[in-house]
Short mmCIF file of C-alpha atoms in Angstrom, two decimals:
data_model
loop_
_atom_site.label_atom_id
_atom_site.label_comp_id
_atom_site.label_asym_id
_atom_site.label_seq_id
_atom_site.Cartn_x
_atom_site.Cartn_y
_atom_site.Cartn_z
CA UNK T 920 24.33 -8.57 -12.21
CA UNK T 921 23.73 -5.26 -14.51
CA UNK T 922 23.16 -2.27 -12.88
CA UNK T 923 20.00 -1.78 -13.93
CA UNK T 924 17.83 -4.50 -14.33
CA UNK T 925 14.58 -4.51 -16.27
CA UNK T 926 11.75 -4.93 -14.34
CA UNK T 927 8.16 -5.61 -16.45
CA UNK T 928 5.31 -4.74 -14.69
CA UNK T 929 1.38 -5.31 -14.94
CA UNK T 930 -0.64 -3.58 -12.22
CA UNK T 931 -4.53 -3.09 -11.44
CA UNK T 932 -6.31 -1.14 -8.38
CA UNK T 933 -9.44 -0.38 -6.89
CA UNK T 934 -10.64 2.05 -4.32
CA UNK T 935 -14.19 1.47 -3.32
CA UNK T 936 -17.03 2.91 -0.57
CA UNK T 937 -17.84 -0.83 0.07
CA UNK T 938 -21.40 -2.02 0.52
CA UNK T 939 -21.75 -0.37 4.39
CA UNK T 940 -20.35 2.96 4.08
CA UNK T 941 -21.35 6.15 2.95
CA UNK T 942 -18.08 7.61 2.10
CA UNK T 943 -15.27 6.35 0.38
CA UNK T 944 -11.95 7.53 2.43
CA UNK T 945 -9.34 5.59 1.43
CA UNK T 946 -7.31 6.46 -1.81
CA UNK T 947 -4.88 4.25 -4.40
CA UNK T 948 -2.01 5.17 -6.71
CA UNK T 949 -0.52 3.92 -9.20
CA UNK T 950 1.87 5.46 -11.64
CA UNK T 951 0.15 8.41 -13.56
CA UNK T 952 -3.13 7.67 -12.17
CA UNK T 953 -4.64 9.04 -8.26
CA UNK T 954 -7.78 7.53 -7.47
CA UNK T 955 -10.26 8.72 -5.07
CA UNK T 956 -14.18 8.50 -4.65
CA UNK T 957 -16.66 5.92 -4.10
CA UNK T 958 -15.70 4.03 -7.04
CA UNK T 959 -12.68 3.98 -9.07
CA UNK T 960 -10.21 1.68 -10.45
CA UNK T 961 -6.90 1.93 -12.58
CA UNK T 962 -4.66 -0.37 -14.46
CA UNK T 963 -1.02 0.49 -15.55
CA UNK T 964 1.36 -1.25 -17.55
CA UNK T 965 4.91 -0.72 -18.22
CA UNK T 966 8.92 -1.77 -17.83
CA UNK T 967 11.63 0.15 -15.03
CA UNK T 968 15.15 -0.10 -15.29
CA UNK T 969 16.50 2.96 -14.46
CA UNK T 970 13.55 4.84 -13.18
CA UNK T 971 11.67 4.02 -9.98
CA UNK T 972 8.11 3.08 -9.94
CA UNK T 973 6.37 2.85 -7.01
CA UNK T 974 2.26 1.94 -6.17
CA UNK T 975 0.22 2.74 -2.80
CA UNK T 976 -2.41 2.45 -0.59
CA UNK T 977 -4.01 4.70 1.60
CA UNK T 978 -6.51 4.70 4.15
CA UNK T 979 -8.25 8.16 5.52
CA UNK T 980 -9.01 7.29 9.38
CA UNK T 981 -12.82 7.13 9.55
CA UNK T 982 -12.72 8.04 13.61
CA UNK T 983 -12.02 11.51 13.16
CA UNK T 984 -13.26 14.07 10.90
CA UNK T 985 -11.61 14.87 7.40
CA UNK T 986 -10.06 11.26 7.00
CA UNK T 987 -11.15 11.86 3.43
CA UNK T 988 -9.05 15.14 3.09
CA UNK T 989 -6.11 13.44 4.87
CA UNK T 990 -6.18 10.41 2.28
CA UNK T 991 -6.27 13.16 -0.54
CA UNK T 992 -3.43 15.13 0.73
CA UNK T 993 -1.43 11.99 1.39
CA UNK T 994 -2.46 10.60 -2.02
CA UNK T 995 -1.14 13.24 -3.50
CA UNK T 996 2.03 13.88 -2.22
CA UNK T 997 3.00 10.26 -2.38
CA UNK T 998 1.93 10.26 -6.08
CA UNK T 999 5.30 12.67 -6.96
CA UNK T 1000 7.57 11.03 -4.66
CA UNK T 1001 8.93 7.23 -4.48
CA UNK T 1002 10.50 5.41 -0.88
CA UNK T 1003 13.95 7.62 -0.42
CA UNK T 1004 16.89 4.87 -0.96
CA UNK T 1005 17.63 5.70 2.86
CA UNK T 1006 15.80 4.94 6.38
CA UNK T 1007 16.91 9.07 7.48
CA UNK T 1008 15.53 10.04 3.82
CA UNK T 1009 12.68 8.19 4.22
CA UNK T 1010 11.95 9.18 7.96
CA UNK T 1011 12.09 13.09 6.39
CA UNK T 1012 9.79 12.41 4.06
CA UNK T 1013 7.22 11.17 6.02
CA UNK T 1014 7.55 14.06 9.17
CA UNK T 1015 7.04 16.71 6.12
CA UNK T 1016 3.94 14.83 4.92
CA UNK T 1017 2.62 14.43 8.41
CA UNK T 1018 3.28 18.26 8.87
CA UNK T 1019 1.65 18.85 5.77
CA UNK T 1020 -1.48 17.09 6.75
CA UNK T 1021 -1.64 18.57 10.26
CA UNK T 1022 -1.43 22.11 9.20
CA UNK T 1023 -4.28 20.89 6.34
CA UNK T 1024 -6.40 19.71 9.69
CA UNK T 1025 -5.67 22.51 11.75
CA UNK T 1026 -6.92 25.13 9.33
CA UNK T 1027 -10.57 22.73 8.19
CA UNK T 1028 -10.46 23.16 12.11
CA UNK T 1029 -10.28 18.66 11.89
CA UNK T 1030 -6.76 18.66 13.86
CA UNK T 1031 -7.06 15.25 14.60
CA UNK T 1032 -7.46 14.18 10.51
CA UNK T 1033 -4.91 11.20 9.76
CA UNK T 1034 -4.12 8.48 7.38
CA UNK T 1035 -2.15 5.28 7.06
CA UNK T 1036 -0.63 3.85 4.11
CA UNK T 1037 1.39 1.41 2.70
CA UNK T 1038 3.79 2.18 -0.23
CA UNK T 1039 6.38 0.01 -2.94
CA UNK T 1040 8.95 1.16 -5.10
CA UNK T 1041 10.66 -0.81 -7.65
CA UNK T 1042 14.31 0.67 -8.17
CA UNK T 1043 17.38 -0.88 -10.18
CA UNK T 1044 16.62 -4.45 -8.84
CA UNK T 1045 15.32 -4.12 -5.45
CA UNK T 1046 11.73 -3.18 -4.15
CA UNK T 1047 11.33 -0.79 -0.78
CA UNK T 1048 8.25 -1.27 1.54
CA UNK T 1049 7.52 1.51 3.90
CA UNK T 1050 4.17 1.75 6.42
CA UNK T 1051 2.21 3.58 8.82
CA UNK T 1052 -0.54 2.18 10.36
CA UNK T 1053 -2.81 -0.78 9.33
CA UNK T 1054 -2.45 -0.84 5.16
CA UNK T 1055 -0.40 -4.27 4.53
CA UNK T 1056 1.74 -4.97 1.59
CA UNK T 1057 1.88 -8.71 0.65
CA UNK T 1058 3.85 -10.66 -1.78
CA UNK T 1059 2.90 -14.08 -3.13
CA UNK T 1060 5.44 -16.39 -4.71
CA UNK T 1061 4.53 -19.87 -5.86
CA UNK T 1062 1.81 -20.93 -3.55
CA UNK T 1063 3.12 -18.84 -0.67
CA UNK T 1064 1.96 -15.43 0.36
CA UNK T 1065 3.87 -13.40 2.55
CA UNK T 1066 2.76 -9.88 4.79
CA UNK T 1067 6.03 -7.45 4.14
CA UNK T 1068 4.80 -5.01 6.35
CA UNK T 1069 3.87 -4.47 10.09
CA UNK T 1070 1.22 -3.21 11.78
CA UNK T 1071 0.55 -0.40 13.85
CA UNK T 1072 -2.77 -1.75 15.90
CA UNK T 1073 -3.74 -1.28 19.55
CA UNK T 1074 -4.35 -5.46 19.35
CA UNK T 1075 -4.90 -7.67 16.60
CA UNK T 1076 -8.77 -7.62 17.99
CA UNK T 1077 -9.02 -3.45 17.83
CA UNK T 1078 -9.02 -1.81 14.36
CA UNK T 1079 -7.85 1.22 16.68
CA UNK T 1080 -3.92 1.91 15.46
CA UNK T 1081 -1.06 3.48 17.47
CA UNK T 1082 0.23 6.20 14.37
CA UNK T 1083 -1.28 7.42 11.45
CA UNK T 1084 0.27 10.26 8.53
CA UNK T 1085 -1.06 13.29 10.54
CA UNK T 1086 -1.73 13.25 14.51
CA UNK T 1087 1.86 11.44 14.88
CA UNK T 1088 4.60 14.40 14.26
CA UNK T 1089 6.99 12.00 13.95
CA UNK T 1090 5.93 8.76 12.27
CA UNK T 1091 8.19 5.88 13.08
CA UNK T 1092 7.68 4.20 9.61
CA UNK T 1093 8.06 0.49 8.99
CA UNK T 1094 10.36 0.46 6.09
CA UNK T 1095 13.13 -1.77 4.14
CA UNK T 1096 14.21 -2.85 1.06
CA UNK T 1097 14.98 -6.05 -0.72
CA UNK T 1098 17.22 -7.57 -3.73
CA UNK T 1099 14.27 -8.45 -6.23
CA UNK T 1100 14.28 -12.77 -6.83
CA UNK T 1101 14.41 -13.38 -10.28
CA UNK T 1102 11.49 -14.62 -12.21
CA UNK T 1103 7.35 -13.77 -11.48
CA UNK T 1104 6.03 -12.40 -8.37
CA UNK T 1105 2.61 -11.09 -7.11
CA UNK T 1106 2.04 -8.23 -4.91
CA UNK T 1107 -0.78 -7.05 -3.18
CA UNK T 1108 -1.03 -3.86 -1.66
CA UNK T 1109 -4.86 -3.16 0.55
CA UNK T 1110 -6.08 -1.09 2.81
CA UNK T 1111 -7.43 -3.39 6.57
CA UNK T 1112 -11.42 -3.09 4.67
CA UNK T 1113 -10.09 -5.72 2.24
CA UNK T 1114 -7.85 -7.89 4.90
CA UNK T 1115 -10.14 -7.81 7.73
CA UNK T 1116 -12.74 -8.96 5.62
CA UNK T 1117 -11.39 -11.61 3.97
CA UNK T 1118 -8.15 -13.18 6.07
CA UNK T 1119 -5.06 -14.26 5.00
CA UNK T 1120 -5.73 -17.21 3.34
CA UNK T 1121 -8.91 -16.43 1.21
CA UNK T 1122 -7.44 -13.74 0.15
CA UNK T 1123 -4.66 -15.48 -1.07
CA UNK T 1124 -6.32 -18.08 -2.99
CA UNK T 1125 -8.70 -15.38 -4.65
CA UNK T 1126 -5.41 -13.80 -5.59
CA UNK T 1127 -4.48 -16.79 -7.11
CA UNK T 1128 -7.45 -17.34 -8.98
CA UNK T 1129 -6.61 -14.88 -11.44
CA UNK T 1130 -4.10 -14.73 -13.85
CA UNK T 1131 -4.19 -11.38 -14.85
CA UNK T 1132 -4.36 -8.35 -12.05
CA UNK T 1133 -7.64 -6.76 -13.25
CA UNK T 1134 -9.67 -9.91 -12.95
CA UNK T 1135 -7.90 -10.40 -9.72
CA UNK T 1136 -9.63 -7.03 -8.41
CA UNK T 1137 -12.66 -7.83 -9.56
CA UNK T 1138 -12.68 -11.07 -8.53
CA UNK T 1139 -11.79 -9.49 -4.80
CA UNK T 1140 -14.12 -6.69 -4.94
CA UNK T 1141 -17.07 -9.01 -6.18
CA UNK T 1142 -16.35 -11.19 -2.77
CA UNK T 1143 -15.78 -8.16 -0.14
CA UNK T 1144 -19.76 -7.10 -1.74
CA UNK T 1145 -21.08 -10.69 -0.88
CA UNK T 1146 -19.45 -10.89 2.43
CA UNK T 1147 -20.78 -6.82 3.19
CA UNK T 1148 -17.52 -6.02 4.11
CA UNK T 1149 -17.84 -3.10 6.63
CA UNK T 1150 -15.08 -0.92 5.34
CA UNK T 1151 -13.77 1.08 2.52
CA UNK T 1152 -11.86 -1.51 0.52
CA UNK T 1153 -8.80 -0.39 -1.70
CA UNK T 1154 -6.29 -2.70 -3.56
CA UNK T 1155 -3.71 -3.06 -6.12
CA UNK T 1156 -2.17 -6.28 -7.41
CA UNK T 1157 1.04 -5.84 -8.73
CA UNK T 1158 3.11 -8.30 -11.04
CA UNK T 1159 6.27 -8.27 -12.20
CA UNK T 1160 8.43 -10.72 -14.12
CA UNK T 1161 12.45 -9.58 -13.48
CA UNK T 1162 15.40 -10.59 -15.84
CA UNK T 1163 18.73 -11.27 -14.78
CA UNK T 1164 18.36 -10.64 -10.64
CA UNK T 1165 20.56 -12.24 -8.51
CA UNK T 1166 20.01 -14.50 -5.14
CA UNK T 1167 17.24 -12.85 -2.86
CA UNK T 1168 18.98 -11.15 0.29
CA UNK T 1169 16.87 -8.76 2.35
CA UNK T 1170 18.11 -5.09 4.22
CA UNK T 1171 16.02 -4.37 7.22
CA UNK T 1172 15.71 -0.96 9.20
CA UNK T 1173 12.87 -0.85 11.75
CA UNK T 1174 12.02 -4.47 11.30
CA UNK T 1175 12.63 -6.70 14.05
CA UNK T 1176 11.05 -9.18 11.93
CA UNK T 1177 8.11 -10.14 9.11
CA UNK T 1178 6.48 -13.32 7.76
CA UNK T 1179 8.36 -14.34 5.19
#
């Protein structure tokens, strides 16, 4: 295996207010581009090999005041940094973020103001997830779709979760990295407006509808409008197509286990 392996990638997002909701509060990133408000999308196209590129998902929490301000601030910190190598690096990163956001609260006098997320970075030939909170990260290869990240809910009937960017000083952060497999892959990364509202396996197969990631969003979107989703909904579908990567072996931290 090289030491850097080439990794082409072809990547669409949306963020959206939905069809219930006055106020978008949820934010997406992908490389170069933030977007925030009640309507935006982004597409990005592009090869790694030695530089890291990394997408994600973020959801403001709409219980508390200034979720919108705490998806902004976590937007864009996340959009200058990528998933630390390391579990302690990563762990860091996130308590300074949280700190950053609770200071933001404290002074808009909205001290409760959080956010989840969900975040991937491509590096070399592996791919790190890292969460907090409810965003999900999912991969689909052949006809099988996978969740790679965990959820931080009160029960799967609550949309109440136990940590968020923010109000938790010290985030214990799903994260973990694995070897890339070689060949195509599809990843979705979406805020719980987009999940909740559609379930595992429809989103899936509208996933799979699509061969290219922008009509994939807006075949998504177009569905979460006709089923009056009641959230924000956010997405990005990721693909990548990887040359010369070795046999698939995973490296967990903070994962007891995950779907795949």
């Amino acid at each position: 295996m090289s030491d850097h392996t080439e990794i082409r990638i072809e990547a669409a997002g949306f963020t959206d207010v939905g069809p219930a909701r006055e106020e978008n509060q949820d934010a997406i990133i992908l490389p170069g581009s933030i977007c925030l408000g009640s309507e935006s999308h982004a597409e990005w196209n592009g090869k790694t090999s030695q530089e890291a590129v990394s997408f994600a998902v973020i959801d403001g929490m709409g219980g508390y005041k200034g979720g919108k301000n705490a998806a902004a601030l976590c937007a864009t910190f996340l959009s200058t940094h990528h998933i630390p190598p390391s579990d302690g690096e990563a762990t860091e990163m996130l308590k300074g973020l949280s700190r950053k956001i609770a200071h933001s609260g404290e002074a808009r006098g909205t001290p409760r103001m959080g956010a989840a997320f969900a975040m991937l970075t491509f590096r070399d030939n592996e791919v790190s997830f890292i969460n907090v909170g409810d965003c999900r990260i999912y991969c689909i290869w052949g006809n099988s779709m996978g969740q790679m990240t965990i959820d931080d809910r009160i029960d799967d009937n609550s949309p109440g979760i136990t940590q968020a960017i923010g109000p938790t000083e010290n985030p214990n952060a799903h994260f973990y990295t694995q070897v890339l497999r070689a060949g195509k892959l599809r990843y979705l990364l979406c805020s719980d407006g987009v999940w909740g509202t559609l379930g595992n396996e429809r989103l899936k197969q509208l996933a799979m509808s699509s061969r290219h990631p922008g009509d994939g969003c807006s075949c998504i979107l177009e569905r979460l409008y006709q089923l009056e989703s009641s959230d924000n909904c956010s997405l990005i579908i990721v693909d990548i197509d990887t040359e010369n990567v070795g046999a698939n072996t995973i490296s967990q931290s903070k994962l007891d286990s995950h779907s795949m």
